[in-house]
């Protein structure tokens, strides 16, 4: 059994890869790119023969056979490269680590036939496709052990070293392929907020500096209306989503706003909307979704604004009431980070793996019960999981608290048919992140799964912690730049 050593500390066993690669972007494929495909039965036999010839007979890394448990794991993917005549010239395999796929995979057993090694580009083509495959499968951590002599090449290709090892008497380094899916999502959706909202960071009239949302409520899901017990929330729906699925867009206009009120511990009192579309028929479809959502949650539509003959648009404002708002920035150092999420339902058709629909099959009574969970639990801090995904929202909550966060990936509850990378970056329908002292204010419901998934820490940003104790950076710094509440 082989283990990676990091700073003198032994971690979980690593599989033996002899792996080289490049970032999974077309511009890195180069002129030597080869067609790569998933191995069929015949190609798999050739690949395993090439492995044995290279790793057992030629290099002596194994005494009799290089076969292991991954070869029998049905989740393992083997990719092969063929020449113009269809002859297998090399292959590589990739597979998840552990019984539960939590988005941690290894690449291993890269082999190229002796007669075509060198400048043919076969290894690079194989690993380019392996990296693409891993990312497409929702992988967030992709590791490999490579021979020490190949380390400079790996560094040039963007891989990062995180440990060392000795395999068959040959020095190896533990390398990691950087996957920045979470960082890219948050950068695209939240990172510009401080810049575009900069005027509100200065004093305006009698308002104190940084008072956007009300003192103590910077970055919250809703804003208290001064001098009242009213909470106001407002969200817009992406135009592409409105165009693709008008009724669903209307439903989501209600869903996201009522989730925002729920995160503040507020009971909904009414909805207003501004809707636009190319013709009356299209606008009626959007309004049909709004009406369905309002009826399901039992919240009145109070009116709004309608425009016809223009590009599709939808913004919804929700009003709620509470005399004890739950702040997004109410947590402190050492507080437990808890996720309460509805894992029922499935991926919304036409939305890729970005929207999880857990709400459309729920009864009105169930939807209203979900909306009361934060009110009943009264945690120190809460935020609705929205378009920044679970980890991005954790970063926003931590930032509002003036902290960083660490998320234990294997403790995040997921649906059976959702890859971890997809799940951590999607809009889950109903998901609430709360922060409180360990064991306190946990939200329980037969409709949801609740789990402690991490901790608020010193510093900023979000780290992902894996079962071997290693951490990877999901967000290097604050999510929005708005700062603490």
Phi, psi and omega in degrees: 000132184251137181236148176273139179251124180237114179057034179083002183252133179275140179243192183295158180300142175250146172288164181266104171254148168242085201238134174228152181188181178225168177297144186281063176234140186305325184293345180268355184293325176078178183283349183262012183302136181245149175294130181237140183216163175290135186291135168273183185300317181292316180295326179297320179296319179294318180300315181292327176293317178299320178300311182299318180297323183278307190276335180261300186287314187277308187267340180067028179287336179228150185284311186236323184207146176260008179292146178210188185298330181297332178294337180259357181279121182296345179277345181294135178249129176248127178250141179229152174248138180241157173272185184298337180267002179088007180281133180290123182255348180175174180196171178205156178233155174217148187199155176287154176267125176092169184291326178257129179282106180252019179089014176249113181236159171239147169258143185202167173054044171290128180218142176233136181302141186306321186287348184235018177286162177108239188269013183284344178078014183291314180300316180297319179296318180297315184284328173304314180288325177298318179294317176300317181296317180299313180297318179296334179273007179079025180283139179246343177223122184232111187246160173201151171254130184229155180296142184308323183294341180265359184304313180304322179294318180298319179297316178299328183273003174101357177286156182237136179276139177228000179186180178228164182198164172232123182234121181059032182079004183252127179298134177231158173239144177271119185245157180226132175274120185289125176240116187249036184302314183292315180300318180295319179298311182293322177299321182285331188254332190231336191295336183273359187300316181298321181292312185285337180259014184307321180304330182278355176278346178261171180287131178239112180061235180270358183283137178290160178302143178068031187265007179304122183092352183100146182304125180090359184236026178295128178080011180282168180285338177216172182232131174293134174280120185306137177079007181224178172258021183270137173248130178248138176225148182214133178220147173250151179258140181301134180304322180298323178291321178298315181297319184286321188211078188302317181295318179295323177299317178297316178300315181292331175301324175285313185304307187292325180287322178287330172296321178297316177297319180299321179295334178272358182075023184258142174274128183293142180241334181181164182230144171230153184219154168237117186233143179218154179191172188289332179206173185296324181298317180295315181297323178299324179294318177297315180296329176297318176294319177300315181296318179299316179295314180299319179293319182297317180274351180070038181242131183287142168275119187267347181132196180158221184220140181230136180225135183238146179091021181226178178296150182296139178203149177207126172228138182234137174246133179243141177243133179222177183223138171196143174262005179222070182298142174266122183274149173288335184257024185273357182275166181222175182305131178087352178293146179283140176260121186239137177250128172242119190218145175269110183266002177289163177097214182188182179293136178290128181299134178087354183252015183060217176251047180247341181230122177260120183265099176253357190258328190292338178263000179280148174284163177301321180296321179293317179298319180291326178295319177299322182292345181262357187299315181292320178303314183289324183279329180048058177288169178293325182212150179206146172215141174285132176288118185237215190291347175279355180078178185297312183288319177299320178293323175300321177295321179292318178297314180298318179299316179298331179275357183074029185227176166255185179213151171236131183246125176275107189300319184287353179262356180282120178289136181226153169294159183297327187253027177240123174292148186300318179299321177293316185293319182287347182241008182261170167270116191271007182089285172228116176210131180235130171258129179233155176232133179198172176300149185308127178086354184262150171055032176289134181270121180247139179198142175295345183271350187226170170245131179241133180209142170286121187244001180171200188212147169280134188236177171288163177086212181212173180080187182227130173253143172261128178254133185254166184300337178274004180090348177290152174238147173235152183273119175271315176229118184286341184209190181302147186286322188242336186081000179288338177084182181291153180291000000 
